[in-house]
PDB file of C-alpha atoms and ligand atoms in Angstrom:
ATOM      1  CA  UNK H   1      29.502  52.544 -46.274  1.00 52.00           C
ATOM      2  CA  UNK H   2      25.903  52.288 -45.051  1.00 53.00           C
ATOM      3  CA  UNK H   3      23.269  50.971 -47.433  1.00 53.00           C
ATOM      4  CA  UNK H   4      21.758  54.430 -47.845  1.00 55.00           C
ATOM      5  CA  UNK H   5      25.097  56.007 -48.753  1.00 56.00           C
ATOM      6  CA  UNK H   6      25.858  53.406 -51.376  1.00 61.00           C
ATOM      7  CA  UNK H   7      25.146  54.626 -54.918  1.00 62.00           C
ATOM      8  CA  UNK H   8      22.570  52.667 -56.946  1.00 68.00           C
ATOM      9  CA  UNK H   9      24.330  49.897 -58.861  1.00 92.00           C
ATOM     10  CA  UNK H  10      23.740  49.200 -62.523  1.00 97.00           C
ATOM     11  CA  UNK H  11      24.500  45.885 -64.225  1.00 98.00           C
ATOM     12  CA  UNK H  12      24.170  44.869 -67.870  1.00 98.00           C
ATOM     13  CA  UNK H  13      23.120  41.401 -69.059  1.00 98.00           C
ATOM     14  CA  UNK H  14      24.444  40.662 -72.552  1.00 98.00           C
ATOM     15  CA  UNK H  15      22.733  37.705 -74.236  1.00 98.00           C
ATOM     16  CA  UNK H  16      25.385  36.287 -76.576  1.00 98.00           C
ATOM     17  CA  UNK H  17      24.391  32.637 -76.772  1.00 97.00           C
ATOM     18  CA  UNK H  18      22.786  32.698 -80.236  1.00 96.00           C
ATOM     19  CA  UNK H  19      24.233  30.884 -83.248  1.00 94.00           C
ATOM     20  CA  UNK H  20      23.639  33.637 -85.789  1.00 95.00           C
ATOM     21  CA  UNK H  21      21.862  31.444 -88.318  1.00 95.00           C
ATOM     22  CA  UNK H  22      20.860  34.410 -90.506  1.00 96.00           C
ATOM     23  CA  UNK H  23      24.494  35.501 -90.731  1.00 96.00           C
ATOM     24  CA  UNK H  24      25.384  32.245 -92.470  1.00 94.00           C
ATOM     25  CA  UNK H  25      27.943  29.535 -91.695  1.00 93.00           C
ATOM     26  CA  UNK H  26      30.857  30.301 -89.377  1.00 91.00           C
ATOM     27  CA  UNK H  27      31.600  30.925 -85.706  1.00 91.00           C
ATOM     28  CA  UNK H  28      28.724  31.856 -83.322  1.00 93.00           C
ATOM     29  CA  UNK H  29      27.707  35.425 -84.197  1.00 96.00           C
ATOM     30  CA  UNK H  30      29.027  37.075 -81.006  1.00 96.00           C
ATOM     31  CA  UNK H  31      32.500  35.692 -81.703  1.00 95.00           C
ATOM     32  CA  UNK H  32      32.696  36.920 -85.308  1.00 96.00           C
ATOM     33  CA  UNK H  33      35.345  39.578 -85.775  1.00 96.00           C
ATOM     34  CA  UNK H  34      34.661  43.208 -86.690  1.00 97.00           C
ATOM     35  CA  UNK H  35      37.917  44.849 -87.778  1.00 94.00           C
ATOM     36  CA  UNK H  36      39.814  42.065 -85.993  1.00 94.00           C
ATOM     37  CA  UNK H  37      37.977  42.222 -82.636  1.00 96.00           C
ATOM     38  CA  UNK H  38      35.092  39.869 -81.723  1.00 96.00           C
ATOM     39  CA  UNK H  39      31.652  41.482 -81.861  1.00 97.00           C
ATOM     40  CA  UNK H  40      31.070  40.547 -78.213  1.00 97.00           C
ATOM     41  CA  UNK H  41      34.171  42.469 -77.098  1.00 97.00           C
ATOM     42  CA  UNK H  42      32.897  45.571 -78.924  1.00 98.00           C
ATOM     43  CA  UNK H  43      29.516  45.133 -77.201  1.00 98.00           C
ATOM     44  CA  UNK H  44      31.032  44.687 -73.721  1.00 98.00           C
ATOM     45  CA  UNK H  45      33.239  47.756 -74.229  1.00 97.00           C
ATOM     46  CA  UNK H  46      30.225  49.779 -75.401  1.00 98.00           C
ATOM     47  CA  UNK H  47      28.520  49.009 -72.053  1.00 98.00           C
ATOM     48  CA  UNK H  48      31.665  49.488 -69.951  1.00 97.00           C
ATOM     49  CA  UNK H  49      32.099  52.919 -71.572  1.00 97.00           C
ATOM     50  CA  UNK H  50      29.267  54.153 -69.331  1.00 97.00           C
ATOM     51  CA  UNK H  51      30.622  55.235 -65.936  1.00 96.00           C
ATOM     52  CA  UNK H  52      27.362  54.069 -64.339  1.00 97.00           C
ATOM     53  CA  UNK H  53      27.895  50.408 -65.301  1.00 97.00           C
ATOM     54  CA  UNK H  54      29.723  48.417 -62.629  1.00 95.00           C
ATOM     55  CA  UNK H  55      29.036  44.844 -63.784  1.00 97.00           C
ATOM     56  CA  UNK H  56      28.598  43.112 -67.129  1.00 97.00           C
ATOM     57  CA  UNK H  57      27.103  39.578 -67.189  1.00 98.00           C
ATOM     58  CA  UNK H  58      27.781  37.868 -70.509  1.00 98.00           C
ATOM     59  CA  UNK H  59      25.529  34.938 -71.416  1.00 98.00           C
ATOM     60  CA  UNK H  60      27.642  32.630 -73.588  1.00 98.00           C
ATOM     61  CA  UNK H  61      26.755  29.536 -75.642  1.00 95.00           C
ATOM     62  CA  UNK H  62      26.633  26.602 -73.190  1.00 95.00           C
ATOM     63  CA  UNK H  63      29.674  25.003 -74.862  1.00 94.00           C
ATOM     64  CA  UNK H  64      31.575  28.316 -75.053  1.00 95.00           C
ATOM     65  CA  UNK H  65      31.705  29.618 -71.472  1.00 97.00           C
ATOM     66  CA  UNK H  66      35.438  28.983 -70.970  1.00 97.00           C
ATOM     67  CA  UNK H  67      36.300  30.437 -74.377  1.00 96.00           C
ATOM     68  CA  UNK H  68      34.316  33.618 -73.699  1.00 97.00           C
ATOM     69  CA  UNK H  69      35.931  33.975 -70.241  1.00 97.00           C
ATOM     70  CA  UNK H  70      39.380  33.809 -71.823  1.00 96.00           C
ATOM     71  CA  UNK H  71      38.357  36.289 -74.479  1.00 96.00           C
ATOM     72  CA  UNK H  72      37.266  38.842 -71.873  1.00 95.00           C
ATOM     73  CA  UNK H  73      40.366  38.187 -69.742  1.00 94.00           C
ATOM     74  CA  UNK H  74      42.445  39.065 -72.811  1.00 93.00           C
ATOM     75  CA  UNK H  75      40.685  42.321 -73.691  1.00 90.00           C
ATOM     76  CA  UNK H  76      41.087  45.115 -71.159  1.00 82.00           C
ATOM     77  CA  UNK H  77      38.000  46.752 -69.650  1.00 86.00           C
ATOM     78  CA  UNK H  78      37.968  49.846 -67.420  1.00 87.00           C
ATOM     79  CA  UNK H  79      38.969  49.002 -63.835  1.00 88.00           C
ATOM     80  CA  UNK H  80      35.530  49.988 -62.496  1.00 89.00           C
ATOM     81  CA  UNK H  81      33.807  47.261 -64.556  1.00 92.00           C
ATOM     82  CA  UNK H  82      33.531  43.649 -63.347  1.00 94.00           C
ATOM     83  CA  UNK H  83      32.387  40.857 -65.603  1.00 96.00           C
ATOM     84  CA  UNK H  84      30.923  37.395 -65.238  1.00 97.00           C
ATOM     85  CA  UNK H  85      30.198  34.744 -67.822  1.00 98.00           C
ATOM     86  CA  UNK H  86      27.282  32.290 -67.523  1.00 98.00           C
ATOM     87  CA  UNK H  87      25.858  29.644 -69.862  1.00 98.00           C
ATOM     88  CA  UNK H  88      22.824  30.537 -71.984  1.00 98.00           C
ATOM     89  CA  UNK H  89      19.711  28.649 -73.075  1.00 96.00           C
ATOM     90  CA  UNK H  90      17.819  27.653 -76.217  1.00 94.00           C
ATOM     91  CA  UNK H  91      16.026  30.980 -76.699  1.00 93.00           C
ATOM     92  CA  UNK H  92      17.011  34.587 -76.139  1.00 94.00           C
ATOM     93  CA  UNK H  93      14.386  34.837 -73.393  1.00 94.00           C
ATOM     94  CA  UNK H  94      15.895  31.837 -71.584  1.00 94.00           C
ATOM     95  CA  UNK H  95      19.417  33.271 -71.952  1.00 96.00           C
ATOM     96  CA  UNK H  96      18.348  36.603 -70.445  1.00 96.00           C
ATOM     97  CA  UNK H  97      16.666  34.806 -67.536  1.00 96.00           C
ATOM     98  CA  UNK H  98      19.870  32.863 -66.815  1.00 97.00           C
ATOM     99  CA  UNK H  99      21.915  36.075 -67.002  1.00 98.00           C
ATOM    100  CA  UNK H 100      19.546  37.887 -64.639  1.00 97.00           C
ATOM    101  CA  UNK H 101      19.969  35.091 -62.088  1.00 97.00           C
ATOM    102  CA  UNK H 102      23.691  35.975 -61.925  1.00 97.00           C
ATOM    103  CA  UNK H 103      23.087  39.652 -61.066  1.00 97.00           C
ATOM    104  CA  UNK H 104      23.841  40.377 -57.378  1.00 95.00           C
ATOM    105  CA  UNK H 105      21.007  41.464 -55.062  1.00 94.00           C
ATOM    106  CA  UNK H 106      22.260  45.018 -54.520  1.00 94.00           C
ATOM    107  CA  UNK H 107      21.848  45.945 -58.196  1.00 96.00           C
ATOM    108  CA  UNK H 108      18.783  48.151 -58.676  1.00 95.00           C
ATOM    109  CA  UNK H 109      18.996  48.930 -62.402  1.00 97.00           C
ATOM    110  CA  UNK H 110      19.499  46.212 -65.014  1.00 98.00           C
ATOM    111  CA  UNK H 111      20.150  46.767 -68.693  1.00 98.00           C
ATOM    112  CA  UNK H 112      19.761  44.024 -71.294  1.00 98.00           C
ATOM    113  CA  UNK H 113      21.899  44.477 -74.385  1.00 98.00           C
ATOM    114  CA  UNK H 114      22.264  42.274 -77.476  1.00 98.00           C
ATOM    115  CA  UNK H 115      25.824  41.216 -78.258  1.00 98.00           C
ATOM    116  CA  UNK H 116      24.620  41.645 -81.839  1.00 98.00           C
ATOM    117  CA  UNK H 117      24.478  45.464 -81.352  1.00 98.00           C
ATOM    118  CA  UNK H 118      28.200  46.069 -80.852  1.00 98.00           C
ATOM    119  CA  UNK H 119      28.359  49.741 -81.855  1.00 98.00           C
ATOM    120  CA  UNK H 120      25.769  51.490 -79.682  1.00 98.00           C
ATOM    121  CA  UNK H 121      27.163  54.883 -78.590  1.00 98.00           C
ATOM    122  CA  UNK H 122      27.695  55.544 -74.868  1.00 98.00           C
ATOM    123  CA  UNK H 123      25.267  58.497 -74.938  1.00 98.00           C
ATOM    124  CA  UNK H 124      22.432  56.098 -75.761  1.00 98.00           C
ATOM    125  CA  UNK H 125      23.460  53.787 -72.894  1.00 98.00           C
ATOM    126  CA  UNK H 126      23.574  56.733 -70.485  1.00 98.00           C
ATOM    127  CA  UNK H 127      20.200  58.060 -71.648  1.00 98.00           C
ATOM    128  CA  UNK H 128      18.569  54.687 -70.898  1.00 98.00           C
ATOM    129  CA  UNK H 129      20.168  54.464 -67.435  1.00 98.00           C
ATOM    130  CA  UNK H 130      19.168  58.027 -66.609  1.00 97.00           C
ATOM    131  CA  UNK H 131      15.531  57.406 -67.553  1.00 98.00           C
ATOM    132  CA  UNK H 132      15.406  54.363 -65.224  1.00 97.00           C
ATOM    133  CA  UNK H 133      17.048  56.294 -62.401  1.00 95.00           C
ATOM    134  CA  UNK H 134      14.470  59.050 -62.965  1.00 96.00           C
ATOM    135  CA  UNK H 135      11.722  56.534 -62.181  1.00 96.00           C
ATOM    136  CA  UNK H 136      10.755  54.683 -65.376  1.00 98.00           C
ATOM    137  CA  UNK H 137      10.437  50.914 -64.745  1.00 97.00           C
ATOM    138  CA  UNK H 138      11.216  49.937 -68.358  1.00 98.00           C
ATOM    139  CA  UNK H 139      13.023  52.014 -70.989  1.00 98.00           C
ATOM    140  CA  UNK H 140      13.696  51.225 -74.646  1.00 98.00           C
ATOM    141  CA  UNK H 141      15.753  53.198 -77.145  1.00 98.00           C
ATOM    142  CA  UNK H 142      13.972  53.347 -80.473  1.00 98.00           C
ATOM    143  CA  UNK H 143      14.082  54.895 -83.941  1.00 98.00           C
ATOM    144  CA  UNK H 144      11.258  56.017 -86.225  1.00 98.00           C
ATOM    145  CA  UNK H 145      10.833  53.429 -88.985  1.00 97.00           C
ATOM    146  CA  UNK H 146      11.759  54.436 -92.536  1.00 96.00           C
ATOM    147  CA  UNK H 147      10.015  51.644 -94.457  1.00 97.00           C
ATOM    148  CA  UNK H 148       6.244  51.423 -94.520  1.00 97.00           C
ATOM    149  CA  UNK H 149       5.329  48.301 -92.520  1.00 97.00           C
ATOM    150  CA  UNK H 150       2.589  45.839 -93.547  1.00 98.00           C
ATOM    151  CA  UNK H 151       0.978  43.220 -91.335  1.00 97.00           C
ATOM    152  CA  UNK H 152       0.434  40.006 -93.331  1.00 97.00           C
ATOM    153  CA  UNK H 153      -1.038  36.563 -92.908  1.00 97.00           C
ATOM    154  CA  UNK H 154       2.311  34.677 -92.962  1.00 95.00           C
ATOM    155  CA  UNK H 155       2.604  32.059 -95.728  1.00 95.00           C
ATOM    156  CA  UNK H 156       3.261  28.467 -94.676  1.00 94.00           C
ATOM    157  CA  UNK H 157       6.062  28.157 -97.219  1.00 94.00           C
ATOM    158  CA  UNK H 158       8.882  30.749 -97.023  1.00 91.00           C
ATOM    159  CA  UNK H 159       8.860  32.917-100.139  1.00 92.00           C
ATOM    160  CA  UNK H 160       5.229  32.194-101.090  1.00 96.00           C
ATOM    161  CA  UNK H 161       2.946  35.212-101.775  1.00 96.00           C
ATOM    162  CA  UNK H 162       1.188  36.573 -98.676  1.00 97.00           C
ATOM    163  CA  UNK H 163      -2.012  38.574 -98.098  1.00 97.00           C
ATOM    164  CA  UNK H 164      -1.781  41.993 -96.445  1.00 98.00           C
ATOM    165  CA  UNK H 165      -3.951  42.291 -93.350  1.00 98.00           C
ATOM    166  CA  UNK H 166      -3.242  45.888 -92.312  1.00 98.00           C
ATOM    167  CA  UNK H 167      -0.941  48.892 -92.775  1.00 98.00           C
ATOM    168  CA  UNK H 168      -0.201  50.577 -89.427  1.00 97.00           C
ATOM    169  CA  UNK H 169       0.329  54.353 -89.586  1.00 98.00           C
ATOM    170  CA  UNK H 170       4.097  54.711 -90.004  1.00 98.00           C
ATOM    171  CA  UNK H 171       4.402  57.855 -87.901  1.00 97.00           C
ATOM    172  CA  UNK H 172       3.242  55.873 -84.850  1.00 97.00           C
ATOM    173  CA  UNK H 173       5.764  53.036 -85.292  1.00 98.00           C
ATOM    174  CA  UNK H 174       9.193  52.743 -83.665  1.00 98.00           C
ATOM    175  CA  UNK H 175      11.914  50.149 -84.224  1.00 97.00           C
ATOM    176  CA  UNK H 176      13.300  49.259 -80.812  1.00 97.00           C
ATOM    177  CA  UNK H 177      16.945  48.668 -80.017  1.00 98.00           C
ATOM    178  CA  UNK H 178      19.004  47.757 -76.986  1.00 98.00           C
ATOM    179  CA  UNK H 179      20.227  48.367 -74.318  1.00 98.00           C
ATOM    180  CA  UNK H 180      16.785  48.254 -72.725  1.00 98.00           C
ATOM    181  CA  UNK H 181      16.799  49.405 -69.093  1.00 98.00           C
ATOM    182  CA  UNK H 182      14.703  48.153 -66.189  1.00 98.00           C
ATOM    183  CA  UNK H 183      13.961  48.443 -62.557  1.00 97.00           C
ATOM    184  CA  UNK H 184      15.496  45.134 -61.560  1.00 97.00           C
ATOM    185  CA  UNK H 185      12.531  43.792 -59.582  1.00 96.00           C
ATOM    186  CA  UNK H 186      10.146  44.515 -62.470  1.00 96.00           C
ATOM    187  CA  UNK H 187      12.290  42.636 -65.003  1.00 96.00           C
ATOM    188  CA  UNK H 188      12.776  39.661 -62.666  1.00 95.00           C
ATOM    189  CA  UNK H 189       9.011  39.583 -62.111  1.00 94.00           C
ATOM    190  CA  UNK H 190       8.396  39.637 -65.892  1.00 94.00           C
ATOM    191  CA  UNK H 191      10.790  36.743 -66.489  1.00 92.00           C
ATOM    192  CA  UNK H 192       9.237  34.749 -63.639  1.00 90.00           C
ATOM    193  CA  UNK H 193       5.629  35.176 -64.787  1.00 89.00           C
ATOM    194  CA  UNK H 194       5.572  35.761 -68.561  1.00 85.00           C
ATOM    195  CA  UNK H 195       6.479  32.625 -70.477  1.00 72.00           C
ATOM    196  CA  UNK H 196       6.218  32.897 -74.246  1.00 71.00           C
ATOM    197  CA  UNK H 197       6.035  29.716 -76.273  1.00 65.00           C
ATOM    198  CA  UNK H 198       8.215  28.877 -79.267  1.00 66.00           C
ATOM    199  CA  UNK H 199      11.010  31.376 -79.924  1.00 71.00           C
ATOM    200  CA  UNK H 200      10.242  33.171 -76.648  1.00 73.00           C
ATOM    201  CA  UNK H 201      10.265  36.954 -76.376  1.00 77.00           C
ATOM    202  CA  UNK H 202      12.489  38.852 -78.826  1.00 81.00           C
ATOM    203  CA  UNK H 203      12.284  41.931 -76.626  1.00 88.00           C
ATOM    204  CA  UNK H 204      12.414  42.236 -72.834  1.00 94.00           C
ATOM    205  CA  UNK H 205      10.280  45.370 -72.664  1.00 95.00           C
ATOM    206  CA  UNK H 206       7.500  43.407 -74.377  1.00 93.00           C
ATOM    207  CA  UNK H 207       7.436  41.046 -71.400  1.00 93.00           C
ATOM    208  CA  UNK H 208       7.144  43.974 -68.984  1.00 94.00           C
ATOM    209  CA  UNK H 209       4.267  45.311 -71.122  1.00 94.00           C
ATOM    210  CA  UNK H 210       2.471  42.004 -70.625  1.00 91.00           C
ATOM    211  CA  UNK H 211       2.716  42.566 -66.864  1.00 91.00           C
ATOM    212  CA  UNK H 212       0.760  45.766 -67.460  1.00 93.00           C
ATOM    213  CA  UNK H 213       3.679  47.989 -66.461  1.00 96.00           C
ATOM    214  CA  UNK H 214       4.474  51.174 -68.428  1.00 97.00           C
ATOM    215  CA  UNK H 215       7.311  51.116 -70.973  1.00 98.00           C
ATOM    216  CA  UNK H 216       9.046  54.364 -71.935  1.00 98.00           C
ATOM    217  CA  UNK H 217      10.758  55.102 -75.263  1.00 98.00           C
ATOM    218  CA  UNK H 218      13.866  57.305 -75.497  1.00 98.00           C
ATOM    219  CA  UNK H 219      15.694  58.209 -78.726  1.00 98.00           C
ATOM    220  CA  UNK H 220      17.839  55.401 -80.117  1.00 98.00           C
ATOM    221  CA  UNK H 221      20.793  55.753 -82.488  1.00 98.00           C
ATOM    222  CA  UNK H 222      21.402  54.541 -86.034  1.00 98.00           C
ATOM    223  CA  UNK H 223      24.717  52.986 -84.922  1.00 98.00           C
ATOM    224  CA  UNK H 224      22.825  50.753 -82.466  1.00 98.00           C
ATOM    225  CA  UNK H 225      21.579  48.611 -85.387  1.00 98.00           C
ATOM    226  CA  UNK H 226      21.567  44.830 -84.972  1.00 98.00           C
ATOM    227  CA  UNK H 227      24.048  42.739 -86.930  1.00 98.00           C
ATOM    228  CA  UNK H 228      21.722  40.092 -88.387  1.00 97.00           C
ATOM    229  CA  UNK H 229      22.580  39.412 -92.041  1.00 97.00           C
ATOM    230  CA  UNK H 230      25.904  39.418 -93.928  1.00 96.00           C
ATOM    231  CA  UNK H 231      25.430  42.986 -95.229  1.00 97.00           C
ATOM    232  CA  UNK H 232      25.241  44.225 -91.609  1.00 98.00           C
ATOM    233  CA  UNK H 233      28.863  43.101 -91.102  1.00 97.00           C
ATOM    234  CA  UNK H 234      29.917  45.348 -93.986  1.00 97.00           C
ATOM    235  CA  UNK H 235      28.022  48.263 -92.452  1.00 98.00           C
ATOM    236  CA  UNK H 236      29.507  47.647 -88.980  1.00 98.00           C
ATOM    237  CA  UNK H 237      33.060  47.632 -90.338  1.00 97.00           C
ATOM    238  CA  UNK H 238      32.323  50.840 -92.254  1.00 97.00           C
ATOM    239  CA  UNK H 239      31.113  52.505 -89.042  1.00 97.00           C
ATOM    240  CA  UNK H 240      34.316  51.424 -87.259  1.00 97.00           C
ATOM    241  CA  UNK H 241      36.450  52.730 -90.139  1.00 96.00           C
ATOM    242  CA  UNK H 242      34.616  56.084 -90.001  1.00 96.00           C
ATOM    243  CA  UNK H 243      35.174  56.307 -86.240  1.00 94.00           C
ATOM    244  CA  UNK H 244      38.861  55.566 -86.669  1.00 93.00           C
ATOM    245  CA  UNK H 245      39.208  58.204 -89.390  1.00 93.00           C
ATOM    246  CA  UNK H 246      37.383  60.787 -87.258  1.00 91.00           C
ATOM    247  CA  UNK H 247      39.537  59.975 -84.207  1.00 85.00           C
ATOM    248  CA  UNK H 248      42.638  60.550 -86.334  1.00 71.00           C
ATOM    249  CA  UNK H 249      41.809  64.216 -86.955  1.00 63.00           C
TER     250      UNK H 249
HETATM  251  N1  CTP F   1      20.661  35.004 -78.025  1.00 76.40           N
HETATM  252  C1  CTP F   1      20.969  34.289 -76.856  1.00 76.40           C
HETATM  253  N2  CTP F   1      20.512  32.997 -76.691  1.00 76.40           N
HETATM  254  C2  CTP F   1      19.766  32.417 -77.659  1.00 76.40           C
HETATM  255  C3  CTP F   1      19.430  33.136 -78.850  1.00 76.40           C
HETATM  256  C4  CTP F   1      19.887  34.444 -79.004  1.00 76.40           C
HETATM  257  O1  CTP F   1      21.675  34.806 -75.987  1.00 76.40           O
HETATM  258  N3  CTP F   1      19.370  31.171 -77.466  1.00 76.40           N
HETATM  259  C5  CTP F   1      21.215  36.364 -78.201  1.00 76.40           C
HETATM  260  C6  CTP F   1      22.105  36.482 -79.426  1.00 76.40           C
HETATM  261  O2  CTP F   1      23.418  36.000 -79.129  1.00 76.40           O
HETATM  262  C7  CTP F   1      22.061  37.959 -79.759  1.00 76.40           C
HETATM  263  C8  CTP F   1      20.708  38.413 -79.192  1.00 76.40           C
HETATM  264  O3  CTP F   1      20.197  37.329 -78.406  1.00 76.40           O
HETATM  265  O4  CTP F   1      23.085  38.711 -79.118  1.00 76.40           O
HETATM  266  C9  CTP F   1      19.754  38.811 -80.307  1.00 76.40           C
HETATM  267  O5  CTP F   1      19.393  37.672 -81.075  1.00 76.40           O
HETATM  268  P1  CTP F   1      19.612  37.520 -82.644  1.00 76.40           P
HETATM  269  O6  CTP F   1      20.073  38.778 -83.246  1.00 76.40           O
HETATM  270  O7  CTP F   1      18.408  36.821 -83.174  1.00 76.40           O
HETATM  271  O8  CTP F   1      20.904  36.532 -82.704  1.00 76.40           O
HETATM  272  P2  CTP F   1      20.944  34.996 -83.059  1.00 76.40           P
HETATM  273  O9  CTP F   1      19.794  34.300 -82.436  1.00 76.40           O
HETATM  274  O10 CTP F   1      22.316  34.540 -82.737  1.00 76.40           O
HETATM  275  O11 CTP F   1      20.798  35.045 -84.664  1.00 76.40           O
HETATM  276  P3  CTP F   1      19.796  34.183 -85.573  1.00 76.40           P
HETATM  277  O12 CTP F   1      18.407  34.477 -85.055  1.00 76.40           O
HETATM  278  O13 CTP F   1      20.053  34.690 -86.964  1.00 76.40           O
HETATM  279  O14 CTP F   1      20.219  32.758 -85.386  1.00 76.40           O
HETATM  280 MG1   MG F   2      17.717  34.780 -83.025  1.00 76.40          MG
END
C-alpha cells in the first residue's frame, strides 16, 4: 500500500503507573479488580472497542511491566488491536511522555486515556477520534459541573478552614474526562516544551493550551468518571452490574 492509500492510524496511550493513594492501601489502582477483572483490562477493552484504534500503549509501574504484559496476554483483545507495555515515571505527565515515545511514527492521531476511567463508552471514544480527524488538534470530552465550584486560598494544613477567593460562573465550567485526543505532532511538541513543576500536568489538553493551540470540547459521558476514592469502586461495580442486567434482556 502506498503512504497515501494507508488509512490514518490511531493509537491510545494509557497511563497506568500511579499507585492510587486516594483509593487506600492495596494493589496499584490499575490492577484493582472490578467485578473480578482488573481496572486496566476494562480500560484497554474500552479503547479497543473503537474500530479506529489499532494500537494501545500501556504505561505500567516501573516494577510492574512484566506483570502487566502477562495480564494483557491473558485477556483477549480484538485481533485488529496491538498492544505494548512500557515503564512509567514519577508523575502522570512523565508517564504519558514515556508512552508517547513508544508510539510508531506513522500514527497521526493519539489519544491519552486514564486507566482509572475503565468504563468510558465506545461512542465517547469515537466522538473524540472523529473530532481530531475533522481537524481539531486537541479534543477533550467534558461534562457540565453539578456542584458550584469555589476558588480558595489553599490552607497549609489539610482540613484547616480556607478563604474563598472567587466563585466562577457554573454554567461556564466543564469537568474534563479522558480519552483526550490529539494531533500527534502537537502533543509531542507540548510534552517536549511544557514542563510543569511538582505533580506535573493532570491534563494533557492543558499542556497544549499552554502552547497557545486551540482545545475543543465534545460531550463526555457520566460513565467516564474517574475511579479515585473507595466509593468510586462501588459505583463502577454498580455500572457493570447494570450493563450485565441490560445485556441479559
Ligand atoms: N499515572 C501514571 N503515572 C504516575 C501517576 C499517575 O501513569 N506517576 C496514571 C494513573 O495510573 C491513572 C492516571 O494517571 O490511570 C490518572 O491519575 P490518578 O487518578 O491521580 O491516579 P493515581 O495517581 O494512581 O492516584 P492517586 O493520585 O490517588 O495516587
Ligand atoms: Mg495521581
